[in-house]
JSON list of C-alpha atoms and ligand atoms in Angstrom, two decimals:
[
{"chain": "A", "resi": 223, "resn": "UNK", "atom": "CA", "xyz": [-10.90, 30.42, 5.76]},
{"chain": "A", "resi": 224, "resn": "UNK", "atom": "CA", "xyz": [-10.02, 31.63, 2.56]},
{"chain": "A", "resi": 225, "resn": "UNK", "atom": "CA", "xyz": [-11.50, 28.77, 0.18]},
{"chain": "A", "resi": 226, "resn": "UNK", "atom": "CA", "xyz": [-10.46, 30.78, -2.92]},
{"chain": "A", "resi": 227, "resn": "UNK", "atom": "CA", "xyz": [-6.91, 30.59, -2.04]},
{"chain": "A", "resi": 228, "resn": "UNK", "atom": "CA", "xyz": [-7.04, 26.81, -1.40]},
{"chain": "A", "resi": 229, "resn": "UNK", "atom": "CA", "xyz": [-8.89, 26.12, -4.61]},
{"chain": "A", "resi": 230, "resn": "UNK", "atom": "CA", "xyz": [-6.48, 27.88, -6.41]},
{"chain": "A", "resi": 231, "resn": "UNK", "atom": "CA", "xyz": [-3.36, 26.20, -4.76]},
{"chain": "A", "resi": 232, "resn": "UNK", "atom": "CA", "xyz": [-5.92, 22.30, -5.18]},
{"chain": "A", "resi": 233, "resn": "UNK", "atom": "CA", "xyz": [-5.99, 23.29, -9.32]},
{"chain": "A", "resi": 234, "resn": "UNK", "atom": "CA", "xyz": [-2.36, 24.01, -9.60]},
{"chain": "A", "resi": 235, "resn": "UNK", "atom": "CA", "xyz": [-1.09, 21.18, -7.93]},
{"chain": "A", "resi": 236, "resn": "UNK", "atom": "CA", "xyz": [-3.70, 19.21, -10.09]},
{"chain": "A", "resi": 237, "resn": "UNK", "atom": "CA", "xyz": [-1.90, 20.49, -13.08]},
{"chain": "A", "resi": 238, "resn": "UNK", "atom": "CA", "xyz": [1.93, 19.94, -11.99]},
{"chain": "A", "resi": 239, "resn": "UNK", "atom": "CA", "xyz": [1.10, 16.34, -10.92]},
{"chain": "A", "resi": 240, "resn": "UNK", "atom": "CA", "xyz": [-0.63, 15.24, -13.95]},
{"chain": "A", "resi": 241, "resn": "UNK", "atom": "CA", "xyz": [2.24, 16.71, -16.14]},
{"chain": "A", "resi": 242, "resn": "UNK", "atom": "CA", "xyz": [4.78, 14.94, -13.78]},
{"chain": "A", "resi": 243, "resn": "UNK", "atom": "CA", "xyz": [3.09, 11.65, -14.27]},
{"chain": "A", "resi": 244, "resn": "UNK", "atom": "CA", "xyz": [2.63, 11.73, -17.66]},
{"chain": "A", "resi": 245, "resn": "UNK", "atom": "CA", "xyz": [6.47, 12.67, -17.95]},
{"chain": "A", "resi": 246, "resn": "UNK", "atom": "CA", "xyz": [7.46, 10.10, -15.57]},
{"chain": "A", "resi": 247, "resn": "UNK", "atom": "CA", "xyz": [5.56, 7.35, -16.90]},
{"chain": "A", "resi": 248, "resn": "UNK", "atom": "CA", "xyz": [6.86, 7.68, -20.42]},
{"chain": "A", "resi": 249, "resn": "UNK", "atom": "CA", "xyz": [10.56, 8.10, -19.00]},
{"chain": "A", "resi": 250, "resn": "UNK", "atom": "CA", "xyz": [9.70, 4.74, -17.30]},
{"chain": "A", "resi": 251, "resn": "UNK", "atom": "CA", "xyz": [9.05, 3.09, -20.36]},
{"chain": "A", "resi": 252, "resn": "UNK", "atom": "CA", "xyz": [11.62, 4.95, -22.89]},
{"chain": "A", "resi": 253, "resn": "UNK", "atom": "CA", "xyz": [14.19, 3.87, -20.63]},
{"chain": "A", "resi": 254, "resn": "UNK", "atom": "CA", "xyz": [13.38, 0.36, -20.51]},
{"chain": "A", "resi": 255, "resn": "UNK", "atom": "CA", "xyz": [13.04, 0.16, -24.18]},
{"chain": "A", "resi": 256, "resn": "UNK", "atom": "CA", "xyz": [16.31, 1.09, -25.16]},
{"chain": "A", "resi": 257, "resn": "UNK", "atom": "CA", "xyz": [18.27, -1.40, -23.28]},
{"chain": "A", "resi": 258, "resn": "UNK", "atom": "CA", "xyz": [15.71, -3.93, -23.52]},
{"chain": "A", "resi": 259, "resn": "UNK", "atom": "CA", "xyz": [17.90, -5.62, -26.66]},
{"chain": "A", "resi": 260, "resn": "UNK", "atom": "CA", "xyz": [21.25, -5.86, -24.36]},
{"chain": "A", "resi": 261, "resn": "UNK", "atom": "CA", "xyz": [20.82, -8.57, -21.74]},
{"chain": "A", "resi": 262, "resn": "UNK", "atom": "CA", "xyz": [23.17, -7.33, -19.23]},
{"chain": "A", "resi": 263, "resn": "UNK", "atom": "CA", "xyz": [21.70, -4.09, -18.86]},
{"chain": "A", "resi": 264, "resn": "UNK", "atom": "CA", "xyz": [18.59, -5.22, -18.81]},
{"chain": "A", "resi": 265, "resn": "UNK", "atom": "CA", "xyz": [17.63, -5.67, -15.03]},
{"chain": "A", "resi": 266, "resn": "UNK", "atom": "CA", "xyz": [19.11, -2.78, -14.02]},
{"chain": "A", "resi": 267, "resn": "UNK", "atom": "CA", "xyz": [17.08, -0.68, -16.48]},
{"chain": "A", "resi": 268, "resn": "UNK", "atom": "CA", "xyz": [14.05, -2.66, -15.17]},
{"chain": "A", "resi": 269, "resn": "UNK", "atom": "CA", "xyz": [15.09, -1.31, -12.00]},
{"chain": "A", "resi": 270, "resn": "UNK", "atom": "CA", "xyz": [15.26, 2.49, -13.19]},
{"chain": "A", "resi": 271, "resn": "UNK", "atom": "CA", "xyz": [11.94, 2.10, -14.72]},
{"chain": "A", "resi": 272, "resn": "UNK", "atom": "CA", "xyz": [9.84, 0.21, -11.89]},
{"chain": "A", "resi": 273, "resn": "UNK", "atom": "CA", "xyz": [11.38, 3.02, -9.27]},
{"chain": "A", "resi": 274, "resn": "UNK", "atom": "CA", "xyz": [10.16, 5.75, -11.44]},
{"chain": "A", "resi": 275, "resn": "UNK", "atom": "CA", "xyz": [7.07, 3.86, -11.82]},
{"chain": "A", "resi": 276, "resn": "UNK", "atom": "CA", "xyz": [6.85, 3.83, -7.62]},
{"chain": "A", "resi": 277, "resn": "UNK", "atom": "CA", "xyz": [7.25, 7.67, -7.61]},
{"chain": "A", "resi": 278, "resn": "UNK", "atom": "CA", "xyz": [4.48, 8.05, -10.38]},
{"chain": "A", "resi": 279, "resn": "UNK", "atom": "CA", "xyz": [2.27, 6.02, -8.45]},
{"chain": "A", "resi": 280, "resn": "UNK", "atom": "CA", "xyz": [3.30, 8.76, -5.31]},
{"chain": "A", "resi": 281, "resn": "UNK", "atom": "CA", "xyz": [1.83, 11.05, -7.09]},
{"chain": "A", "resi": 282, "resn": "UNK", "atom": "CA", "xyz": [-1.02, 9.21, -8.36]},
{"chain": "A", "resi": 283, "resn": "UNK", "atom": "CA", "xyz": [-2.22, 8.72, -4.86]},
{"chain": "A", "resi": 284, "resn": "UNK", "atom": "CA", "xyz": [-1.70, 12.82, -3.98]},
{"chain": "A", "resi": 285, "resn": "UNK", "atom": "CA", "xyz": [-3.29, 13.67, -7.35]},
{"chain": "A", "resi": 286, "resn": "UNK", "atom": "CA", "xyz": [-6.33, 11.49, -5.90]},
{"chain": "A", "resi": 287, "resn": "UNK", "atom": "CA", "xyz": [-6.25, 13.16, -2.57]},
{"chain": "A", "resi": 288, "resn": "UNK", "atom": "CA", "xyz": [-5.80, 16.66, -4.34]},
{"chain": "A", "resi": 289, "resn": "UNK", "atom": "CA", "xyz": [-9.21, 15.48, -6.69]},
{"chain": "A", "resi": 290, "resn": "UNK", "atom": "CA", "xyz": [-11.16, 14.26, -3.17]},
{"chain": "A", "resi": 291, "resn": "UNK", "atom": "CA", "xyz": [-10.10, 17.81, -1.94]},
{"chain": "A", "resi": 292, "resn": "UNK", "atom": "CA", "xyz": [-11.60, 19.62, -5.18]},
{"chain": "A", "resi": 293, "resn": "UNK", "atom": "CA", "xyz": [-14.43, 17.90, -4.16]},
{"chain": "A", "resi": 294, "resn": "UNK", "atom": "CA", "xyz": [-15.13, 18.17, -0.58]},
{"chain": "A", "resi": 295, "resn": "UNK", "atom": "CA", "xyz": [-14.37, 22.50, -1.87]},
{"chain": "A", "resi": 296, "resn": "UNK", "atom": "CA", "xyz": [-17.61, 21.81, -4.47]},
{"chain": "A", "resi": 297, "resn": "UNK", "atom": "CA", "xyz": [-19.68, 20.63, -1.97]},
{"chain": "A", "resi": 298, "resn": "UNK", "atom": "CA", "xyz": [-18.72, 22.77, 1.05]},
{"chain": "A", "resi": 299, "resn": "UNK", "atom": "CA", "xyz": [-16.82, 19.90, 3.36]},
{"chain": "A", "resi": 300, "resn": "UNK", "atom": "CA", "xyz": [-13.58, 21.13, 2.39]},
{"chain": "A", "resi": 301, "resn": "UNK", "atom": "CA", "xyz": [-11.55, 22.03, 5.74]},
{"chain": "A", "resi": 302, "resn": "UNK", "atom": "CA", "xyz": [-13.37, 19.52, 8.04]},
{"chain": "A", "resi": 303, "resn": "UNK", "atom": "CA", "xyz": [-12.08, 16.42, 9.43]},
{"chain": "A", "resi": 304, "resn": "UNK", "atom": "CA", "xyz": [-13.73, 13.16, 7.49]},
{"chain": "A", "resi": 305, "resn": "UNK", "atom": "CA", "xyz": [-13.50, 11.12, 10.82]},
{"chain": "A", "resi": 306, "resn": "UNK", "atom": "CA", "xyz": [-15.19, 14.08, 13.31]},
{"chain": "A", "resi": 307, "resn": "UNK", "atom": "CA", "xyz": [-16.45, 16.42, 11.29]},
{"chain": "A", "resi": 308, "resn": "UNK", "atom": "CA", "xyz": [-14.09, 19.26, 13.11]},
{"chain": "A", "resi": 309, "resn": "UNK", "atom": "CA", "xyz": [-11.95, 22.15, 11.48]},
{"chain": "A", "resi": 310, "resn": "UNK", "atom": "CA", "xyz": [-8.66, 21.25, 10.21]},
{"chain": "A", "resi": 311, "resn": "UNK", "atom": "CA", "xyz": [-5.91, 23.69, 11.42]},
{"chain": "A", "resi": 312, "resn": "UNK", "atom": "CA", "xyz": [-5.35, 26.24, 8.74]},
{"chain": "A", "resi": 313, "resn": "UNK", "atom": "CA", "xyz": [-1.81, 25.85, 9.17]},
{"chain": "A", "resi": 314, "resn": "UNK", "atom": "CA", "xyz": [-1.93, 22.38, 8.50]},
{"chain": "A", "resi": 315, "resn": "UNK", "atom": "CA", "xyz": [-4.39, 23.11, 5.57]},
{"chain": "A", "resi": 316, "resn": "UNK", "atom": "CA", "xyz": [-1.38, 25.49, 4.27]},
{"chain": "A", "resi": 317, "resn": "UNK", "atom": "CA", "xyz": [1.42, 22.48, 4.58]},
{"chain": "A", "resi": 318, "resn": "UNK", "atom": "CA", "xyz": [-0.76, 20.12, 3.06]},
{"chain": "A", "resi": 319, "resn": "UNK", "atom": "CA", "xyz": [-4.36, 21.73, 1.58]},
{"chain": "A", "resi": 320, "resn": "UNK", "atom": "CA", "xyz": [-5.70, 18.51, 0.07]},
{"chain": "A", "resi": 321, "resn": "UNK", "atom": "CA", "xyz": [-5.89, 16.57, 3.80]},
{"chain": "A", "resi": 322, "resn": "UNK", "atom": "CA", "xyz": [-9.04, 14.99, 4.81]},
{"chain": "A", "resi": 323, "resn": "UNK", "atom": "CA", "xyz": [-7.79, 14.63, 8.42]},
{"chain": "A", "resi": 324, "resn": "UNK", "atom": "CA", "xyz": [-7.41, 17.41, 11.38]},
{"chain": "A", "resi": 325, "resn": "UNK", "atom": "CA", "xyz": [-3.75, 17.01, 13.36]},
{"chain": "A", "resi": 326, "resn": "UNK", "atom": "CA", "xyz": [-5.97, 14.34, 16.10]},
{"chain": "A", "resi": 327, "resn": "UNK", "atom": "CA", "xyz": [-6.57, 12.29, 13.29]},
{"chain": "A", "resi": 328, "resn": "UNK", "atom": "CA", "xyz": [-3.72, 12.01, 11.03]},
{"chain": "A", "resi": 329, "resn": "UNK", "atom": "CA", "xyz": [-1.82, 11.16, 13.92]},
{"chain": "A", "resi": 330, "resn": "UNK", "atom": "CA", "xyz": [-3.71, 8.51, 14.99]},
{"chain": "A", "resi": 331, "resn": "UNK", "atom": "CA", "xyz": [-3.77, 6.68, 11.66]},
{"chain": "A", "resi": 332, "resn": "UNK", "atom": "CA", "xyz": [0.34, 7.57, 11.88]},
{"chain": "A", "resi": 333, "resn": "UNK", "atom": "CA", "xyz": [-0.02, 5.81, 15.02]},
{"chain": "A", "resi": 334, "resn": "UNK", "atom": "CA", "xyz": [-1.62, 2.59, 13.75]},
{"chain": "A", "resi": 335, "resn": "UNK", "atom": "CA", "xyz": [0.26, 2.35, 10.59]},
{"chain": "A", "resi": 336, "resn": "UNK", "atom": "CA", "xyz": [3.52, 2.38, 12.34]},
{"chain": "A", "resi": 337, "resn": "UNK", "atom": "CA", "xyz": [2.49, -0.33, 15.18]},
{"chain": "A", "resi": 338, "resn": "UNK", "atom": "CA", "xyz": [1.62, -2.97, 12.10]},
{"chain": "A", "resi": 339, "resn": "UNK", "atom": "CA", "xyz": [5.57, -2.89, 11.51]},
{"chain": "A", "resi": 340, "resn": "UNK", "atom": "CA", "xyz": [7.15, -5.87, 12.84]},
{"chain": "A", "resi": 341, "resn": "UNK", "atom": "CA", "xyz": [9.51, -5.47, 15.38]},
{"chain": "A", "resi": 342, "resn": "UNK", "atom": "CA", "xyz": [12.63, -7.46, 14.75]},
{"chain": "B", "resi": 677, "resn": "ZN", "atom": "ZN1", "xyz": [-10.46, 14.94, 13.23]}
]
């Protein structure tokens, strides 16, 4: 495995996210702002902002799992499953190199998260 390569692609995406949420935060907040004085408009700007807020906080969370991934490549784990220990698939690695699970895993926790959905 080429950890250089996946270092390099870890740092960049470290950079791009915390530019986007920076930007995206502030957008949340300019925009709510400037209509905050006319009542009407004010829920849907509300609206605007707490949906750009959501998608910040997306990023927040892959900015976290892109910092866990930084470290796991400082202290040698990086590329190894957290729940068994095995190798991730590099091609899963190159969809998504900040991971902590190996295809078994990911798609059990899929598994569970989607059978705590109530049926209707
Ligand atoms: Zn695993």
């Amino acid at each position: 495995m080429n950890i250089q390569h996946y270092k390099q692609r870890l740092l960049e995406l470290e950079k791009t996210l915390s530019a986007r949420i920076g930007q995206e935060a502030d957008q949340g907040r300019g925009e709510f702002i400037d209509s905050a004085h006319d009542v009407g408009d004010a829920s849907v700007a509300d609206e605007v902002a707490s949906e750009e807020f959501t998608e910040a906080e997306h990023n927040s969370d892959v900015l976290q799992q892109v910092r866990d991934a930084l470290g796991r490549l400082a202290d040698g784990t990086f590329g190894t499953c957290i729940v068994d220990g095995g190798p991730i698939e590099e091609q899963r690695l190159e969809a998504v190199p900040w991971t902590p699970y190996c295809l078994t895993h990911v798609q059990r926790l899929e598994v569970t998260a989607s059978s705590k959905t109530p049926t209707l």
